[in-house]
Short mmCIF file of N, CA, C and O in Angstrom, two decimals:
data_model
loop_
_atom_site.label_atom_id
_atom_site.label_comp_id
_atom_site.label_asym_id
_atom_site.label_seq_id
_atom_site.Cartn_x
_atom_site.Cartn_y
_atom_site.Cartn_z
N UNK J 73 36.95 -21.16 -0.83
CA UNK J 73 35.61 -20.54 -1.19
C UNK J 73 34.57 -21.69 -0.85
O UNK J 73 34.60 -22.87 -1.15
N UNK J 74 33.45 -20.94 -0.31
CA UNK J 74 32.48 -21.89 0.08
C UNK J 74 31.70 -22.41 -1.23
O UNK J 74 31.80 -21.75 -2.24
N UNK J 75 30.77 -23.41 -0.95
CA UNK J 75 30.06 -23.87 -2.26
C UNK J 75 29.19 -22.90 -2.80
O UNK J 75 29.07 -22.61 -4.05
N UNK J 76 28.40 -22.15 -1.89
CA UNK J 76 27.53 -20.99 -2.40
C UNK J 76 28.43 -19.87 -3.13
O UNK J 76 27.87 -19.35 -4.20
N UNK J 77 29.34 -19.35 -2.55
CA UNK J 77 30.29 -18.43 -3.19
C UNK J 77 30.70 -18.98 -4.54
O UNK J 77 30.65 -18.19 -5.47
N UNK J 78 31.09 -20.31 -4.67
CA UNK J 78 31.64 -20.76 -5.98
C UNK J 78 30.55 -20.71 -6.86
O UNK J 78 30.84 -20.52 -7.99
N UNK J 79 29.36 -20.93 -6.57
CA UNK J 79 28.22 -21.22 -7.23
C UNK J 79 27.80 -19.82 -7.82
O UNK J 79 27.22 -19.73 -9.15
N UNK J 80 28.00 -18.98 -7.01
CA UNK J 80 27.69 -17.37 -7.58
C UNK J 80 28.74 -16.71 -8.36
O UNK J 80 28.56 -15.73 -9.24
N UNK J 81 30.07 -17.41 -8.28
CA UNK J 81 31.09 -16.81 -9.15
C UNK J 81 30.83 -16.66 -10.63
O UNK J 81 30.19 -17.50 -11.09
N UNK J 82 31.09 -15.55 -11.30
CA UNK J 82 30.56 -15.48 -12.62
C UNK J 82 29.12 -15.08 -13.04
O UNK J 82 28.89 -14.75 -14.14
N UNK J 83 28.29 -14.93 -11.87
CA UNK J 83 27.12 -14.51 -11.97
C UNK J 83 26.84 -13.01 -11.95
O UNK J 83 27.51 -12.47 -11.06
N UNK J 84 25.98 -12.59 -12.46
CA UNK J 84 25.70 -11.05 -12.42
C UNK J 84 25.05 -11.15 -11.07
O UNK J 84 24.16 -11.84 -10.62
N UNK J 85 25.10 -9.98 -10.41
CA UNK J 85 24.66 -9.55 -9.24
C UNK J 85 23.03 -9.78 -9.35
O UNK J 85 22.28 -9.31 -10.14
N UNK J 86 22.59 -10.17 -7.99
CA UNK J 86 21.10 -10.64 -8.12
C UNK J 86 19.99 -9.34 -8.04
O UNK J 86 18.79 -9.28 -8.50
N UNK J 87 20.70 -8.19 -7.96
CA UNK J 87 19.80 -6.98 -8.21
C UNK J 87 19.77 -6.41 -9.41
O UNK J 87 19.19 -5.58 -9.95
N UNK J 88 20.50 -7.10 -10.37
CA UNK J 88 20.41 -6.38 -11.68
C UNK J 88 19.18 -7.10 -12.38
O UNK J 88 19.14 -8.54 -12.67
N UNK J 89 18.49 -6.24 -12.96
CA UNK J 89 17.37 -6.66 -13.58
C UNK J 89 17.53 -7.73 -14.95
O UNK J 89 18.50 -7.49 -15.50
N UNK J 90 17.03 -8.72 -15.00
CA UNK J 90 17.01 -9.52 -16.31
C UNK J 90 16.05 -9.02 -17.38
O UNK J 90 14.91 -8.59 -17.28
N UNK J 91 16.86 -8.74 -18.61
CA UNK J 91 16.01 -8.21 -19.77
C UNK J 91 14.95 -9.10 -20.19
O UNK J 91 14.91 -10.23 -20.12
N UNK J 92 13.86 -8.34 -20.70
CA UNK J 92 12.65 -9.19 -21.21
C UNK J 92 12.97 -9.31 -22.57
O UNK J 92 13.41 -8.36 -23.35
N UNK J 93 12.91 -10.63 -23.27
CA UNK J 93 13.03 -10.96 -24.60
C UNK J 93 11.48 -11.14 -25.14
O UNK J 93 10.63 -11.87 -24.35
N UNK J 94 10.87 -10.51 -26.15
CA UNK J 94 9.89 -10.59 -26.59
C UNK J 94 9.59 -11.54 -27.91
O UNK J 94 10.54 -11.51 -28.77
N UNK J 95 8.76 -12.38 -27.93
CA UNK J 95 8.67 -13.30 -29.03
C UNK J 95 7.48 -13.24 -29.54
O UNK J 95 6.35 -13.35 -28.94
N UNK J 96 7.36 -12.59 -30.86
CA UNK J 96 5.92 -12.29 -31.50
C UNK J 96 5.51 -13.04 -32.78
O UNK J 96 6.36 -13.02 -33.61
N UNK J 97 4.48 -13.77 -32.71
CA UNK J 97 4.09 -14.38 -33.69
C UNK J 97 2.84 -13.30 -34.44
O UNK J 97 1.73 -13.02 -33.95
N UNK J 98 3.15 -13.06 -35.78
CA UNK J 98 2.12 -12.59 -36.63
C UNK J 98 1.88 -13.58 -37.52
O UNK J 98 2.33 -13.71 -38.31
N UNK J 99 0.20 -13.67 -37.44
CA UNK J 99 -0.30 -14.85 -38.03
C UNK J 99 -1.44 -14.23 -38.81
O UNK J 99 -2.53 -13.77 -38.37
N UNK J 100 -1.24 -14.17 -40.14
CA UNK J 100 -2.48 -13.87 -40.84
C UNK J 100 -3.40 -15.11 -41.33
O UNK J 100 -2.90 -16.03 -42.00
N UNK J 101 -4.56 -15.06 -40.90
CA UNK J 101 -5.30 -16.28 -41.05
C UNK J 101 -6.38 -16.09 -42.25
O UNK J 101 -6.85 -15.04 -42.42
N UNK J 102 -6.70 -17.29 -42.59
CA UNK J 102 -7.52 -17.13 -43.94
C UNK J 102 -8.82 -16.74 -43.46
O UNK J 102 -9.24 -16.92 -42.47
N UNK J 103 -9.42 -16.01 -44.61
CA UNK J 103 -10.79 -15.32 -44.31
C UNK J 103 -11.75 -16.54 -43.66
O UNK J 103 -11.77 -17.40 -43.99
N UNK J 104 -12.23 -15.84 -42.48
CA UNK J 104 -13.25 -16.72 -42.10
C UNK J 104 -12.81 -17.57 -40.78
O UNK J 104 -13.35 -18.14 -40.09
N UNK J 105 -11.56 -17.64 -41.05
CA UNK J 105 -10.77 -18.86 -39.80
C UNK J 105 -10.29 -18.27 -38.51
O UNK J 105 -9.67 -19.01 -37.86
N UNK J 106 -10.18 -16.74 -38.44
CA UNK J 106 -9.52 -16.28 -37.32
C UNK J 106 -9.92 -16.75 -35.83
O UNK J 106 -8.96 -17.13 -35.20
N UNK J 107 -11.14 -16.85 -35.67
CA UNK J 107 -11.55 -17.17 -34.24
C UNK J 107 -11.21 -18.81 -33.96
O UNK J 107 -10.83 -19.06 -33.01
N UNK J 108 -11.57 -19.51 -35.03
CA UNK J 108 -11.24 -20.94 -34.95
C UNK J 108 -9.60 -21.28 -34.76
O UNK J 108 -9.27 -22.22 -33.96
N UNK J 109 -8.98 -20.74 -35.50
CA UNK J 109 -7.39 -20.53 -35.45
C UNK J 109 -6.92 -20.46 -34.10
O UNK J 109 -6.04 -20.79 -33.67
N UNK J 110 -7.41 -19.04 -33.52
CA UNK J 110 -6.92 -18.64 -32.33
C UNK J 110 -7.20 -19.67 -31.25
O UNK J 110 -6.28 -20.00 -30.16
N UNK J 111 -8.35 -20.08 -31.21
CA UNK J 111 -8.84 -21.13 -30.22
C UNK J 111 -7.80 -22.28 -30.37
O UNK J 111 -7.34 -22.86 -29.28
N UNK J 112 -7.32 -22.66 -31.54
CA UNK J 112 -6.67 -23.87 -31.62
C UNK J 112 -5.30 -23.57 -31.07
O UNK J 112 -4.62 -24.42 -30.57
N UNK J 113 -4.83 -22.40 -31.62
CA UNK J 113 -3.38 -21.96 -31.11
C UNK J 113 -3.43 -21.85 -29.63
O UNK J 113 -2.20 -22.33 -28.96
N UNK J 114 -4.46 -21.34 -28.82
CA UNK J 114 -4.23 -21.28 -27.54
C UNK J 114 -4.67 -22.86 -26.75
O UNK J 114 -3.98 -23.01 -25.61
N UNK J 115 -5.22 -23.54 -27.42
CA UNK J 115 -5.39 -24.93 -26.85
C UNK J 115 -4.39 -25.76 -27.13
O UNK J 115 -3.94 -26.59 -26.23
N UNK J 116 -3.82 -25.84 -28.36
CA UNK J 116 -2.80 -26.87 -28.72
C UNK J 116 -1.29 -26.54 -28.59
O UNK J 116 -0.42 -27.20 -28.59
N UNK J 117 -1.13 -24.94 -29.01
CA UNK J 117 0.06 -24.48 -28.95
C UNK J 117 0.77 -24.09 -27.79
O UNK J 117 1.75 -24.36 -27.16
N UNK J 118 -0.12 -23.39 -27.28
CA UNK J 118 0.30 -22.62 -26.05
C UNK J 118 0.64 -23.32 -24.86
O UNK J 118 1.81 -22.74 -24.10
N UNK J 119 -0.04 -24.50 -24.49
CA UNK J 119 0.48 -25.23 -23.58
C UNK J 119 2.00 -25.72 -23.48
O UNK J 119 2.93 -25.43 -22.52
N UNK J 120 2.17 -26.14 -24.72
CA UNK J 120 3.86 -26.33 -24.85
C UNK J 120 4.79 -25.42 -24.81
O UNK J 120 5.70 -25.44 -24.21
N UNK J 121 4.33 -24.19 -25.39
CA UNK J 121 5.39 -22.89 -25.41
C UNK J 121 5.21 -22.63 -23.73
O UNK J 121 6.51 -22.26 -23.45
N UNK J 122 4.28 -22.77 -22.98
CA UNK J 122 4.57 -22.34 -21.60
C UNK J 122 5.40 -23.41 -21.07
O UNK J 122 6.40 -22.94 -20.13
N UNK J 123 5.30 -24.61 -21.26
CA UNK J 123 6.30 -25.55 -20.63
C UNK J 123 7.66 -25.24 -21.16
O UNK J 123 8.54 -25.47 -20.25
N UNK J 124 7.86 -24.69 -22.09
CA UNK J 124 9.20 -24.44 -22.63
C UNK J 124 9.90 -22.99 -22.18
O UNK J 124 10.67 -22.59 -22.33
N UNK J 125 8.81 -22.36 -21.17
CA UNK J 125 9.39 -21.17 -20.60
C UNK J 125 8.77 -19.95 -21.04
O UNK J 125 9.11 -18.87 -20.65
N UNK J 126 7.98 -19.87 -22.08
CA UNK J 126 7.51 -18.69 -22.53
C UNK J 126 6.12 -18.30 -21.82
O UNK J 126 5.41 -19.06 -21.22
N UNK J 127 5.84 -17.09 -21.78
CA UNK J 127 4.93 -16.39 -20.68
C UNK J 127 4.05 -15.76 -21.80
O UNK J 127 4.53 -14.88 -22.45
N UNK J 128 2.84 -16.03 -21.73
CA UNK J 128 1.83 -15.09 -23.02
C UNK J 128 1.56 -13.77 -22.37
O UNK J 128 1.21 -13.46 -21.13
N UNK J 129 2.08 -12.91 -23.08
CA UNK J 129 1.86 -11.46 -22.72
C UNK J 129 0.66 -10.83 -23.30
O UNK J 129 -0.13 -10.22 -22.51
N UNK J 130 0.24 -11.17 -24.50
CA UNK J 130 -0.91 -10.51 -24.95
C UNK J 130 -1.34 -11.09 -26.37
O UNK J 130 -0.55 -11.95 -27.19
N UNK J 131 -2.41 -11.03 -26.64
CA UNK J 131 -2.94 -11.40 -28.04
C UNK J 131 -3.81 -10.39 -28.77
O UNK J 131 -4.86 -9.92 -28.03
N UNK J 132 -3.47 -10.00 -29.74
CA UNK J 132 -4.15 -8.86 -30.50
C UNK J 132 -4.77 -9.35 -31.59
O UNK J 132 -4.33 -10.21 -32.39
N UNK J 133 -6.09 -9.00 -31.75
CA UNK J 133 -7.04 -9.31 -33.37
C UNK J 133 -7.08 -7.90 -34.00
O UNK J 133 -7.38 -6.92 -33.49
N UNK J 134 -6.53 -8.19 -35.09
CA UNK J 134 -6.85 -6.86 -36.33
C UNK J 134 -7.41 -7.40 -37.53
O UNK J 134 -7.05 -8.39 -38.02
N UNK J 135 -8.32 -6.83 -37.96
CA UNK J 135 -8.97 -5.64 -37.35
C UNK J 135 -9.86 -6.24 -36.05
O UNK J 135 -9.79 -7.32 -35.97
N UNK J 136 -10.00 -5.47 -35.32
CA UNK J 136 -10.94 -5.83 -33.91
C UNK J 136 -12.24 -6.42 -34.00
O UNK J 136 -13.16 -5.91 -33.41
N UNK J 137 -12.55 -7.01 -35.12
CA UNK J 137 -13.60 -7.88 -35.26
C UNK J 137 -13.46 -8.98 -36.00
O UNK J 137 -12.54 -9.21 -36.84
N UNK J 138 -13.99 -10.29 -35.79
CA UNK J 138 -13.95 -11.38 -36.47
C UNK J 138 -14.46 -11.28 -37.97
O UNK J 138 -15.54 -10.89 -38.10
N UNK J 139 -13.54 -11.58 -39.06
CA UNK J 139 -13.90 -11.30 -40.37
C UNK J 139 -14.44 -12.55 -41.25
O UNK J 139 -13.79 -13.64 -40.89
N UNK J 140 -15.40 -12.63 -41.80
CA UNK J 140 -15.78 -13.72 -42.59
C UNK J 140 -15.25 -13.73 -44.05
O UNK J 140 -14.88 -14.81 -44.40
N UNK J 141 -15.22 -12.67 -44.67
CA UNK J 141 -14.79 -12.56 -46.01
C UNK J 141 -13.39 -12.08 -46.24
O UNK J 141 -12.97 -11.85 -47.28
N UNK J 142 -12.57 -11.80 -45.08
CA UNK J 142 -11.33 -11.35 -45.22
C UNK J 142 -10.41 -12.07 -43.93
O UNK J 142 -10.95 -12.51 -43.25
N UNK J 143 -9.16 -11.61 -44.11
CA UNK J 143 -8.39 -12.10 -43.19
C UNK J 143 -8.22 -11.45 -42.09
O UNK J 143 -8.14 -10.28 -41.90
N UNK J 144 -8.08 -12.06 -40.76
CA UNK J 144 -7.65 -11.49 -39.48
C UNK J 144 -6.43 -11.56 -39.37
O UNK J 144 -5.67 -12.60 -39.77
N UNK J 145 -5.58 -10.67 -38.66
CA UNK J 145 -4.25 -10.82 -38.35
C UNK J 145 -4.28 -10.88 -36.81
O UNK J 145 -4.65 -10.11 -36.02
N UNK J 146 -3.65 -11.80 -36.43
CA UNK J 146 -3.32 -12.24 -34.78
C UNK J 146 -1.99 -11.97 -34.65
O UNK J 146 -1.00 -12.39 -35.24
N UNK J 147 -1.79 -11.20 -33.57
CA UNK J 147 -0.46 -10.74 -33.14
C UNK J 147 -0.37 -11.38 -31.72
O UNK J 147 -1.15 -10.67 -30.84
N UNK J 148 0.42 -12.32 -31.54
CA UNK J 148 0.49 -12.97 -30.42
C UNK J 148 2.00 -12.79 -29.81
O UNK J 148 3.02 -13.09 -30.35
N UNK J 149 2.02 -12.32 -28.40
CA UNK J 149 3.26 -11.92 -28.01
C UNK J 149 3.59 -12.67 -26.63
O UNK J 149 2.75 -12.71 -25.77
N UNK J 150 4.75 -13.48 -26.43
CA UNK J 150 5.14 -14.15 -25.73
C UNK J 150 6.34 -13.29 -24.89
O UNK J 150 7.22 -12.50 -25.73
N UNK J 151 6.73 -13.67 -23.79
CA UNK J 151 8.02 -13.07 -23.18
C UNK J 151 8.79 -14.31 -22.72
O UNK J 151 8.23 -15.27 -22.23
N UNK J 152 10.19 -13.86 -22.46
CA UNK J 152 10.85 -15.02 -21.62
C UNK J 152 12.05 -13.99 -21.02
O UNK J 152 12.23 -12.91 -21.63
N UNK J 153 12.59 -14.38 -20.15
CA UNK J 153 13.55 -13.49 -19.09
C UNK J 153 14.99 -13.75 -19.49
O UNK J 153 15.60 -14.66 -19.21
N UNK J 154 15.25 -12.87 -20.58
CA UNK J 154 16.75 -12.84 -21.16
C UNK J 154 17.11 -13.80 -22.42
O UNK J 154 16.34 -14.64 -22.74
N UNK J 155 18.30 -13.76 -22.76
CA UNK J 155 18.71 -14.47 -23.83
C UNK J 155 18.83 -16.04 -23.57
O UNK J 155 18.68 -16.77 -24.49
N UNK J 156 19.51 -16.36 -22.44
CA UNK J 156 19.37 -17.75 -22.05
C UNK J 156 18.34 -18.46 -22.05
O UNK J 156 18.09 -19.39 -22.83
N UNK J 157 17.27 -17.95 -21.58
CA UNK J 157 15.97 -18.40 -21.55
C UNK J 157 15.22 -18.46 -23.16
O UNK J 157 14.58 -19.35 -23.38
N UNK J 158 15.67 -17.59 -23.79
CA UNK J 158 15.28 -17.55 -25.13
C UNK J 158 15.78 -18.67 -25.81
O UNK J 158 15.16 -19.37 -26.52
N UNK J 159 17.15 -19.02 -25.82
CA UNK J 159 17.90 -19.96 -26.33
C UNK J 159 17.31 -21.34 -25.92
O UNK J 159 17.07 -22.34 -26.60
N UNK J 160 17.22 -21.25 -24.55
CA UNK J 160 16.59 -22.76 -24.05
C UNK J 160 15.19 -23.18 -24.72
O UNK J 160 15.08 -24.53 -24.88
N UNK J 161 14.37 -22.02 -24.63
CA UNK J 161 13.12 -22.39 -25.21
C UNK J 161 13.11 -22.64 -26.72
O UNK J 161 12.39 -23.72 -27.41
N UNK J 162 13.85 -22.09 -27.39
CA UNK J 162 14.41 -22.45 -28.79
C UNK J 162 14.77 -23.67 -29.08
O UNK J 162 14.50 -24.43 -30.12
N UNK J 163 15.73 -24.01 -28.24
CA UNK J 163 16.38 -25.34 -28.21
C UNK J 163 15.24 -26.59 -28.02
O UNK J 163 15.35 -27.60 -28.72
N UNK J 164 14.32 -26.39 -26.95
CA UNK J 164 13.41 -27.28 -26.66
C UNK J 164 12.50 -27.29 -27.93
O UNK J 164 12.14 -28.46 -28.12
N UNK J 165 12.19 -26.36 -28.39
CA UNK J 165 11.09 -26.37 -29.48
C UNK J 165 11.74 -27.11 -30.57
O UNK J 165 10.91 -27.92 -31.37
N UNK J 166 12.99 -27.13 -30.94
CA UNK J 166 13.31 -27.62 -32.26
C UNK J 166 13.60 -29.02 -32.02
O UNK J 166 13.72 -29.90 -33.05
N UNK J 167 13.55 -29.59 -30.79
CA UNK J 167 13.59 -30.94 -30.43
C UNK J 167 12.25 -31.64 -30.10
O UNK J 167 12.25 -32.88 -29.80
N UNK J 168 11.19 -30.88 -30.32
CA UNK J 168 9.90 -31.28 -29.85
C UNK J 168 8.91 -31.52 -31.11
O UNK J 168 8.63 -30.52 -31.88
N UNK J 169 8.93 -32.82 -31.50
CA UNK J 169 8.02 -33.23 -32.74
C UNK J 169 6.66 -32.45 -32.76
O UNK J 169 6.10 -32.18 -33.62
N UNK J 170 6.05 -32.23 -31.49
CA UNK J 170 4.58 -31.94 -31.39
C UNK J 170 4.61 -30.29 -32.12
O UNK J 170 3.71 -29.98 -32.63
N UNK J 171 5.89 -29.50 -31.96
CA UNK J 171 5.76 -28.14 -32.19
C UNK J 171 5.73 -28.12 -33.73
O UNK J 171 5.10 -27.54 -34.58
N UNK J 172 6.59 -28.92 -34.39
CA UNK J 172 6.65 -29.09 -35.90
C UNK J 172 5.24 -29.62 -36.51
O UNK J 172 4.70 -29.04 -37.57
N UNK J 173 4.76 -30.52 -35.78
CA UNK J 173 3.43 -31.02 -36.30
C UNK J 173 2.28 -29.96 -36.12
O UNK J 173 1.46 -29.57 -36.94
N UNK J 174 2.27 -29.17 -34.98
CA UNK J 174 1.41 -27.83 -34.77
C UNK J 174 1.65 -27.31 -36.10
O UNK J 174 0.53 -26.87 -36.77
N UNK J 175 2.66 -26.71 -36.33
CA UNK J 175 2.93 -25.69 -37.45
C UNK J 175 2.50 -26.30 -38.60
O UNK J 175 2.02 -25.64 -39.56
N UNK J 176 2.76 -27.51 -39.12
CA UNK J 176 2.32 -28.09 -40.18
C UNK J 176 0.73 -28.08 -40.45
O UNK J 176 0.28 -27.71 -41.52
N UNK J 177 0.38 -28.39 -39.45
CA UNK J 177 -1.24 -28.48 -39.34
C UNK J 177 -1.79 -26.88 -39.37
O UNK J 177 -2.62 -26.59 -40.27
N UNK J 178 -1.00 -25.79 -38.94
CA UNK J 178 -1.69 -24.57 -38.65
C UNK J 178 -1.51 -23.92 -39.84
O UNK J 178 -2.21 -23.07 -40.38
N UNK J 179 -0.27 -24.22 -40.77
CA UNK J 179 -0.33 -23.79 -42.10
C UNK J 179 -1.39 -23.79 -43.15
O UNK J 179 -1.47 -22.84 -43.81
N UNK J 180 -2.28 -24.91 -42.76
CA UNK J 180 -3.32 -25.06 -43.66
C UNK J 180 -4.43 -23.82 -43.42
O UNK J 180 -5.19 -23.50 -44.45
N UNK J 181 -4.41 -23.23 -42.45
CA UNK J 181 -5.32 -22.08 -42.00
C UNK J 181 -4.83 -20.73 -41.92
O UNK J 181 -5.24 -19.70 -41.84
N UNK J 182 -3.34 -20.54 -42.42
CA UNK J 182 -2.66 -19.32 -42.58
C UNK J 182 -2.45 -18.97 -43.90
O UNK J 182 -2.18 -19.67 -44.80
N UNK J 183 -2.56 -17.58 -43.93
CA UNK J 183 -1.98 -16.94 -45.27
C UNK J 183 -0.75 -16.95 -45.36
O UNK J 183 0.12 -17.10 -46.13
N UNK J 184 -0.26 -16.41 -44.16
CA UNK J 184 1.21 -16.18 -43.77
C UNK J 184 1.20 -16.08 -42.43
O UNK J 184 0.60 -16.02 -41.62
N UNK J 185 2.72 -16.35 -41.78
CA UNK J 185 3.31 -16.36 -40.55
C UNK J 185 4.64 -15.70 -40.51
O UNK J 185 5.22 -15.91 -41.50
N UNK J 186 4.92 -15.02 -39.43
CA UNK J 186 6.07 -14.43 -39.09
C UNK J 186 6.39 -14.28 -37.80
O UNK J 186 5.46 -14.00 -36.94
N UNK J 187 7.51 -14.79 -37.28
CA UNK J 187 8.10 -14.85 -35.97
C UNK J 187 9.21 -13.72 -35.66
O UNK J 187 10.16 -13.98 -36.52
N UNK J 188 9.24 -12.95 -34.82
CA UNK J 188 10.15 -11.98 -34.75
C UNK J 188 10.45 -12.13 -33.22
O UNK J 188 9.77 -12.47 -32.24
N UNK J 189 11.93 -11.72 -32.84
CA UNK J 189 12.42 -11.72 -31.46
C UNK J 189 12.95 -10.38 -31.24
O UNK J 189 13.62 -9.84 -31.99
N UNK J 190 12.58 -9.67 -29.91
CA UNK J 190 13.07 -8.29 -29.96
C UNK J 190 13.30 -8.09 -28.37
O UNK J 190 12.84 -8.94 -27.59
N UNK J 191 13.94 -7.00 -27.82
CA UNK J 191 13.89 -6.47 -26.68
C UNK J 191 13.94 -5.11 -26.66
O UNK J 191 13.99 -4.36 -27.71
N UNK J 192 13.86 -4.38 -25.54
CA UNK J 192 13.88 -3.03 -25.45
C UNK J 192 15.23 -2.48 -25.63
O UNK J 192 16.25 -3.27 -25.64
N UNK J 193 15.48 -1.36 -26.32
CA UNK J 193 16.62 -0.75 -26.77
C UNK J 193 17.58 -0.72 -25.52
O UNK J 193 18.87 -1.16 -25.63
N UNK J 194 17.36 -0.35 -24.30
CA UNK J 194 18.09 -0.24 -23.36
C UNK J 194 18.90 -1.59 -22.80
O UNK J 194 19.86 -1.91 -22.19
N UNK J 195 17.93 -2.90 -23.44
CA UNK J 195 18.56 -4.11 -23.01
C UNK J 195 19.42 -4.94 -24.09
O UNK J 195 19.79 -5.93 -23.86
N UNK J 196 19.44 -4.19 -25.16
CA UNK J 196 20.32 -5.05 -26.15
C UNK J 196 21.50 -5.23 -25.92
O UNK J 196 21.87 -6.43 -26.07
N UNK J 197 22.45 -4.52 -25.24
CA UNK J 197 23.71 -4.91 -24.84
C UNK J 197 23.83 -6.03 -23.90
O UNK J 197 24.39 -6.98 -24.16
N UNK J 198 22.82 -6.03 -23.00
CA UNK J 198 22.61 -7.41 -21.95
C UNK J 198 22.26 -8.59 -22.74
O UNK J 198 22.84 -9.59 -22.54
N UNK J 199 21.34 -8.44 -23.68
CA UNK J 199 20.89 -9.54 -24.49
C UNK J 199 21.91 -10.05 -25.53
O UNK J 199 22.07 -11.36 -25.43
N UNK J 200 22.84 -9.26 -25.77
CA UNK J 200 23.59 -9.68 -26.75
C UNK J 200 24.84 -10.21 -26.12
O UNK J 200 25.55 -10.96 -26.82
N UNK J 201 25.23 -10.17 -25.14
CA UNK J 201 26.10 -10.74 -24.14
C UNK J 201 25.71 -11.90 -23.62
O UNK J 201 25.75 -12.37 -22.43
N UNK J 202 25.97 -13.16 -24.51
CA UNK J 202 25.74 -14.39 -24.23
C UNK J 202 26.96 -15.30 -24.44
O UNK J 202 27.83 -14.90 -25.26
#
């Protein structure tokens, strides 16, 4: 068996699409701090997330106006190609002290935060096969 053939053994055929895994941060920001927090998130947190393999998909602001006397909810969606990439970025984040420091600082501006990970229904079987 050639080196290339051996390298491909056990791999999924290259024409099989890799499922997208979505990593969603739902961040409820203290009243009047939405714009400031989002700027910090994009300038301080996002570059490291990108280095870990996350791709910024979208940023949603709810309600769609910056509030001074109420909280804005920021929904930031990242994507990674498949379960392996999700685990790799998760492992890297857990070993990066800058990530923990970012969230420790960020919590001062947040009312609450939640991170969920999901994929399309049709991709559950492929993502579960790790």
